[in-house]
Short mmCIF file of C-alpha atoms in Angstrom, two decimals:
data_model
loop_
_atom_site.label_atom_id
_atom_site.label_comp_id
_atom_site.label_asym_id
_atom_site.label_seq_id
_atom_site.Cartn_x
_atom_site.Cartn_y
_atom_site.Cartn_z
CA MET A 345 98.59 95.36 84.33
CA LYS A 346 102.13 96.93 83.26
CA TYR A 347 105.36 94.98 83.43
CA ARG A 348 108.94 95.67 84.36
CA ILE A 349 112.38 94.20 84.06
CA LEU A 350 114.44 93.08 87.06
CA GLY A 351 118.04 93.09 86.47
CA LYS A 352 119.08 92.22 82.83
CA ASP A 353 116.25 90.28 81.59
CA LEU A 354 113.52 89.00 84.19
CA LYS A 355 110.32 90.37 83.13
CA VAL A 356 107.57 90.38 86.02
CA SER A 357 104.27 92.16 86.43
CA GLU A 358 104.71 95.77 87.95
CA VAL A 359 102.82 94.44 91.07
CA GLY A 360 103.64 90.91 92.28
CA LEU A 361 101.96 88.65 94.78
CA GLY A 362 103.40 87.89 98.09
CA CYS A 363 101.98 84.58 98.78
CA MET A 364 103.38 84.02 102.47
CA GLY A 365 100.00 85.31 104.09
CA PHE A 366 98.04 82.02 102.68
CA SER A 367 100.06 80.07 105.03
CA HIS A 368 102.14 82.04 107.66
CA ALA A 369 102.24 85.10 110.00
CA TYR A 370 98.74 86.50 109.29
CA GLY A 371 96.47 84.37 111.30
CA THR A 372 94.86 81.00 110.54
CA PRO A 373 96.15 79.82 107.14
CA THR A 374 93.67 80.25 104.30
CA LYS A 375 92.09 76.99 103.34
CA LYS A 376 93.86 75.27 100.38
CA GLN A 377 91.10 75.56 97.59
CA GLU A 378 90.41 78.99 98.52
CA ALA A 379 94.01 79.96 98.37
CA ILE A 380 94.50 78.37 94.98
CA GLN A 381 91.54 80.21 93.79
CA ARG A 382 92.99 83.54 94.86
CA ILE A 383 96.19 82.89 93.04
CA LEU A 384 94.51 81.66 89.99
CA GLN A 385 92.43 85.08 90.25
CA ALA A 386 95.72 86.84 90.39
CA VAL A 387 96.99 85.23 87.15
CA GLU A 388 93.58 86.22 85.34
CA MET A 389 94.10 89.86 86.43
CA GLY A 390 97.78 89.90 84.97
CA TYR A 391 99.82 89.11 87.72
CA THR A 392 102.91 87.16 86.72
CA PHE A 393 105.36 87.36 89.74
CA PHE A 394 104.71 85.07 92.67
CA ASP A 395 106.76 84.98 95.79
CA THR A 396 107.28 82.20 98.43
CA ALA A 397 109.96 80.73 100.48
CA GLU A 398 110.75 77.17 101.84
CA ILE A 399 109.78 78.33 105.49
CA TYR A 400 106.39 79.80 104.91
CA GLY A 401 104.15 77.31 106.43
CA THR A 402 102.74 75.99 109.91
CA SER A 403 104.41 73.90 112.60
CA GLU A 404 102.29 71.01 111.31
CA ASP A 405 103.20 71.86 107.58
CA PRO A 406 106.40 73.94 107.51
CA HIS A 407 106.59 74.03 103.80
CA GLN A 408 102.81 74.35 102.82
CA ASN A 409 103.37 77.61 100.89
CA GLU A 410 105.61 76.41 98.27
CA VAL A 411 103.38 73.25 97.40
CA LEU A 412 100.29 75.64 97.33
CA VAL A 413 102.05 78.04 94.85
CA GLY A 414 103.31 75.12 92.78
CA GLU A 415 99.98 73.46 92.52
CA SER A 416 98.21 76.76 91.68
CA LEU A 417 100.69 77.72 88.84
CA LYS A 418 101.48 74.48 87.27
CA HIS A 419 99.00 74.91 84.38
CA CYS A 420 100.62 78.15 83.47
CA ARG A 421 104.30 77.48 84.47
CA GLU A 422 105.83 78.91 81.47
CA LYS A 423 103.94 82.25 81.87
CA VAL A 424 104.73 83.05 85.28
CA VAL A 425 107.81 83.96 87.55
CA ILE A 426 108.35 81.99 90.66
CA ALA A 427 110.46 83.37 93.36
CA THR A 428 111.51 81.41 96.54
CA LYS A 429 114.08 81.47 99.23
CA PHE A 430 116.70 79.67 101.12
CA GLY A 431 119.07 80.22 103.82
CA ILE A 432 117.06 80.50 107.25
CA HIS A 433 114.96 78.35 109.51
CA PHE A 434 112.97 79.14 112.61
CA ASP A 435 114.28 78.79 116.28
CA MET A 436 111.49 76.49 117.28
CA LYS A 437 112.54 76.53 120.94
CA SER A 438 111.16 80.22 121.12
CA SER A 439 107.53 80.80 122.18
CA ALA A 440 107.33 83.98 120.39
CA VAL A 441 104.55 84.52 117.67
CA ASN A 442 107.40 85.64 115.31
CA LYS A 443 110.27 83.18 115.98
CA PRO A 444 113.71 84.22 115.59
CA LEU A 445 115.51 83.29 112.51
CA ILE A 446 118.61 81.04 112.31
CA PRO A 447 120.62 81.51 109.08
CA ASP A 448 122.47 78.81 107.30
CA SER A 449 123.89 79.26 103.65
CA HIS A 450 126.44 76.41 103.81
CA PRO A 451 126.58 75.02 100.40
CA LYS A 452 125.40 71.67 101.31
CA THR A 453 122.34 73.16 102.84
CA ILE A 454 121.67 75.46 99.90
CA ARG A 455 121.65 72.27 97.57
CA THR A 456 119.27 70.32 99.80
CA SER A 457 117.10 73.30 99.82
CA VAL A 458 116.71 73.85 96.10
CA ASP A 459 116.08 70.37 95.38
CA ALA A 460 113.47 70.24 97.94
CA SER A 461 111.79 73.43 96.64
CA LEU A 462 112.01 72.26 93.10
CA LYS A 463 110.06 69.07 94.35
CA ARG A 464 107.41 71.07 96.35
CA LEU A 465 106.98 73.63 93.50
CA ASP A 466 106.51 70.77 91.21
CA THR A 467 108.89 72.47 88.59
CA ASP A 468 112.10 72.10 86.77
CA TYR A 469 113.60 75.47 87.50
CA ILE A 470 113.16 78.33 89.82
CA ASP A 471 113.04 81.78 88.27
CA LEU A 472 114.34 83.73 91.14
CA TYR A 473 116.24 82.20 94.07
CA TYR A 474 116.87 84.55 96.97
CA GLN A 475 119.07 84.06 99.91
CA HIS A 476 116.65 84.94 102.61
CA ARG A 477 119.04 86.49 105.12
CA THR A 478 122.91 86.87 105.14
CA ASP A 479 124.72 84.19 106.89
CA PRO A 480 127.60 85.63 109.09
CA ASN A 481 129.34 82.24 109.06
CA VAL A 482 129.37 81.77 105.30
CA PRO A 483 131.18 84.10 102.79
CA ILE A 484 128.78 85.73 100.46
CA GLU A 485 131.20 85.01 97.58
CA GLU A 486 130.78 81.22 98.53
CA VAL A 487 127.12 81.75 98.35
CA ALA A 488 127.38 83.34 94.90
CA GLY A 489 129.53 80.57 93.84
CA VAL A 490 126.90 78.12 94.65
CA MET A 491 124.22 80.27 92.70
CA ALA A 492 126.44 80.22 89.64
CA GLU A 493 126.58 76.55 89.81
CA LEU A 494 122.87 76.21 90.14
CA ILE A 495 122.30 78.61 87.27
CA LYS A 496 124.69 76.58 85.06
CA GLU A 497 122.95 73.42 85.99
CA GLY A 498 119.60 74.91 85.00
CA LYS A 499 117.93 74.63 88.54
CA ILE A 500 117.60 78.39 88.90
CA THR A 501 117.72 81.17 86.03
CA HIS A 502 118.26 84.25 88.36
CA TRP A 503 119.36 84.78 92.06
CA GLY A 504 118.95 87.63 94.50
CA LEU A 505 119.45 88.69 98.15
CA SER A 506 117.04 89.50 100.73
CA GLU A 507 117.44 92.28 103.34
CA ALA A 508 121.14 92.83 101.86
CA ASP A 509 123.31 95.88 102.49
CA GLU A 510 125.72 97.65 99.98
CA ASP A 511 128.81 95.50 100.85
CA ILE A 512 126.91 92.11 100.60
CA ILE A 513 125.38 93.25 97.16
CA ARG A 514 128.59 94.40 95.72
CA ARG A 515 130.58 91.24 96.90
CA ALA A 516 127.91 88.87 95.67
CA HIS A 517 127.38 90.71 92.38
CA GLY A 518 131.12 90.47 91.64
CA VAL A 519 131.01 86.62 91.50
CA CYS A 520 127.48 85.93 90.11
CA PRO A 521 125.41 88.87 88.82
CA VAL A 522 122.36 89.61 91.27
CA THR A 523 119.12 90.18 89.53
CA ALA A 524 117.20 91.50 92.52
CA ILE A 525 117.21 92.49 96.23
CA GLN A 526 114.06 91.88 98.05
CA ASN A 527 114.12 94.29 101.11
CA ARG A 528 111.36 95.86 103.18
CA TYR A 529 110.18 99.13 101.62
CA SER A 530 107.22 101.30 102.41
CA MET A 531 106.29 104.84 103.29
CA MET A 532 107.24 103.72 106.90
CA ALA A 533 110.39 101.94 106.18
CA ARG A 534 112.55 103.89 103.88
CA TRP A 535 116.04 103.12 105.24
CA TYR A 536 117.22 101.10 102.13
CA GLU A 537 116.72 103.97 99.88
CA THR A 538 120.47 104.59 100.17
CA LEU A 539 120.91 101.64 98.08
CA PHE A 540 119.11 103.20 95.04
CA PRO A 541 122.55 104.48 93.55
CA VAL A 542 124.13 101.01 93.98
CA LEU A 543 121.22 99.26 92.37
CA GLU A 544 121.18 101.86 89.35
CA GLU A 545 125.09 101.27 88.79
CA LEU A 546 124.99 97.52 88.98
CA ASN A 547 121.30 97.16 87.25
CA ILE A 548 119.70 95.43 89.96
CA GLY A 549 116.02 95.48 90.66
CA TYR A 550 114.45 96.25 93.91
CA VAL A 551 111.53 93.73 95.00
CA ALA A 552 109.78 95.75 97.85
CA PHE A 553 108.24 93.38 100.59
CA SER A 554 105.73 94.61 103.15
CA PRO A 555 105.15 97.56 100.72
CA LEU A 556 101.85 98.48 102.89
CA ALA A 557 103.73 98.31 106.02
CA ASN A 558 102.00 94.66 106.85
CA GLY A 559 98.62 96.15 105.69
CA PHE A 560 98.77 99.34 107.92
CA LEU A 561 99.09 101.71 104.77
CA SER A 562 95.69 100.34 103.37
CA ALA A 563 94.22 102.70 106.04
CA ARG A 564 91.74 99.86 106.82
CA TYR A 565 92.61 99.28 110.43
CA ASP A 566 91.93 101.07 113.53
CA ARG A 567 92.25 100.82 117.35
CA ASP A 568 89.45 98.18 117.40
CA SER A 569 91.13 95.98 114.98
CA LYS A 570 92.14 92.67 116.76
CA PHE A 571 94.78 90.16 115.81
CA ASP A 572 95.21 86.53 117.01
CA SER A 573 98.27 86.73 119.42
CA ASP A 574 99.26 83.08 118.67
CA SER A 575 99.43 83.34 114.92
CA ASP A 576 99.28 86.83 113.74
CA TYR A 577 102.50 88.83 113.68
CA ARG A 578 100.59 92.05 113.61
CA SER A 579 99.41 91.44 117.14
CA MET A 580 102.90 92.60 118.15
CA MET A 581 103.61 95.22 115.50
CA PRO A 582 104.28 98.75 116.67
CA GLN A 583 102.28 100.43 113.80
CA PHE A 584 99.01 98.61 114.92
CA SER A 585 99.26 99.34 118.66
CA ASN A 586 97.10 102.06 120.22
CA GLN A 587 99.96 104.26 120.59
CA GLY A 588 101.15 103.64 116.89
CA MET A 589 97.65 104.44 115.55
CA ALA A 590 97.54 107.76 117.46
CA LYS A 591 101.13 108.73 116.28
CA ASN A 592 100.28 107.72 112.51
CA HIS A 593 97.12 110.00 112.41
CA GLU A 594 98.87 112.52 110.16
CA LEU A 595 100.29 109.72 107.86
CA LEU A 596 96.83 108.24 107.30
CA ALA A 597 95.36 111.73 106.77
CA LEU A 598 98.07 112.49 104.00
CA LEU A 599 97.04 109.14 102.29
CA HIS A 600 93.39 109.72 102.49
CA LYS A 601 93.90 113.28 100.94
CA THR A 602 96.14 112.11 98.05
CA ALA A 603 93.69 109.10 97.35
CA LYS A 604 90.85 111.37 96.97
CA GLU A 605 92.78 113.84 94.65
CA LYS A 606 93.78 110.72 92.47
CA SER A 607 90.50 108.94 92.58
CA ALA A 608 92.31 106.02 94.17
CA THR A 609 92.55 104.25 97.49
CA PRO A 610 95.30 104.65 100.21
CA ALA A 611 96.70 101.38 99.36
CA GLN A 612 96.88 102.27 95.82
CA ILE A 613 98.65 105.61 96.57
CA SER A 614 101.15 103.66 98.74
CA LEU A 615 101.94 101.40 96.01
CA ALA A 616 102.02 103.94 93.16
CA TRP A 617 104.40 106.23 95.22
CA MET A 618 107.12 103.56 94.88
CA LEU A 619 106.19 102.46 91.48
CA CYS A 620 106.53 106.19 90.21
CA LYS A 621 109.74 106.62 92.21
CA LYS A 622 112.13 104.12 90.36
CA PRO A 623 111.44 102.05 87.34
CA TYR A 624 113.02 99.05 88.88
CA ILE A 625 110.98 98.72 92.04
CA VAL A 626 108.40 95.93 92.10
CA PRO A 627 106.07 95.71 95.30
CA ILE A 628 104.90 92.24 96.24
CA SER A 629 101.89 92.97 98.27
CA GLY A 630 99.86 90.08 99.96
CA THR A 631 96.15 89.57 100.33
CA ARG A 632 93.47 86.92 100.68
CA ASN A 633 90.80 89.16 99.42
CA PRO A 634 89.81 89.25 95.81
CA GLU A 635 88.69 92.86 95.90
CA ARG A 636 92.07 93.70 97.37
CA LEU A 637 94.02 91.73 94.78
CA LYS A 638 92.19 93.79 92.30
CA GLU A 639 92.88 97.06 94.13
CA ASN A 640 96.61 96.22 94.36
CA ALA A 641 96.93 95.39 90.73
CA ASP A 642 95.07 98.58 89.60
CA ALA A 643 97.80 100.52 91.34
CA SER A 644 99.77 100.01 88.36
CA GLU A 645 97.52 102.41 86.50
CA ILE A 646 97.85 105.30 89.11
CA MET A 647 100.42 107.79 87.79
CA LEU A 648 102.00 110.38 89.97
CA THR A 649 104.32 112.98 88.65
CA ALA A 650 107.77 113.70 90.05
CA GLN A 651 106.74 116.71 91.76
CA GLU A 652 103.70 114.78 93.55
CA VAL A 653 106.34 111.88 94.72
CA GLU A 654 108.80 114.71 95.99
CA ALA A 655 105.85 116.29 97.81
CA LEU A 656 104.96 113.08 99.45
CA ASP A 657 108.69 112.54 100.28
CA ASN A 658 108.93 115.81 101.91
CA ALA A 659 105.80 115.16 103.92
CA LEU A 660 106.99 111.96 104.97
CA ASN A 661 110.35 113.37 105.97
CA THR A 662 108.88 115.76 108.57
CA MET A 663 105.64 114.20 109.94
CA GLU A 664 105.60 112.12 112.97
CA MET A 665 104.97 108.30 112.70
CA SER A 666 105.42 105.44 114.82
CA ASP A 667 107.99 102.50 114.67
CA VAL A 668 107.13 99.84 112.00
CA PHE A 669 107.82 96.31 112.35
CA GLY A 670 111.34 95.67 111.16
CA GLY A 671 111.47 92.00 110.90
CA SER A 672 111.98 88.83 113.16
CA LYS A 673 115.07 88.64 115.30
CA ILE A 674 118.17 87.02 113.63
CA VAL A 675 119.99 84.47 116.03
CA LYS A 676 123.80 84.46 115.27
CA LYS A 677 125.07 80.95 115.78
#
């Protein structure tokens, strides 16, 4: 595994592990000991960057994921980077499998959240603390001010923004320097590439979540793939529908062709494409499978030339592909 620097000085593994799927959104949660084993295997493979959030859990145990991550990494806490998030909760009145999100980044809420996360993670500090979604009711300058206070108090060491646009990034950074944004990014979700010049100007890292388009770009699914409609977000994602599969035929063919040329897998090409695109991009892919864990880590070793990346971009620009899941609905209150 190779390593990268986010922002000024946050060193992380070139590929991180998104831990959400152990507890939330991808069907029945993984059994605790199995999930701990997977996280420990990731550490052994060289992963040092682990991502969670206060809302990743089940209706019975809403904060399960932070507890799981904290217990798994306690023995090597000084050697890893833990990222978690504040600022949203689910609209529990909704019957949707992917319930709408309600933002809340009031200073009092943030302070309650950070103390609770520190306790669940069983740690004295959080390495990277993200605002999970922008709150239209709280100026970002006020949120950034709280982050500066938390850094001064030693509760967090760095902070970031998730699904943020240029205006929010600039305003936040002007109050308290932002280390990283965590936005959706994959071959099927490229709309935030417009932020690259801003990130380079301000020296901010880009942590890419859903880098495999929720697993679709692993090319391991087909029209016969089934997902639990009660607990698996993929059951309603357009890229996994029959129509989506048909539209994405050319994209999958491109991945298979490139993978064969590079003696790699489609998932590795999808990750290597963004790793070779910019030195400050760090994908956080999630998996419960130890073989996939190793496969994703090894994407760090796949090298694509600038010409190969450009050729892939040109192909993506011109081919037909389905819509891709863009995130849960935000409820503005």
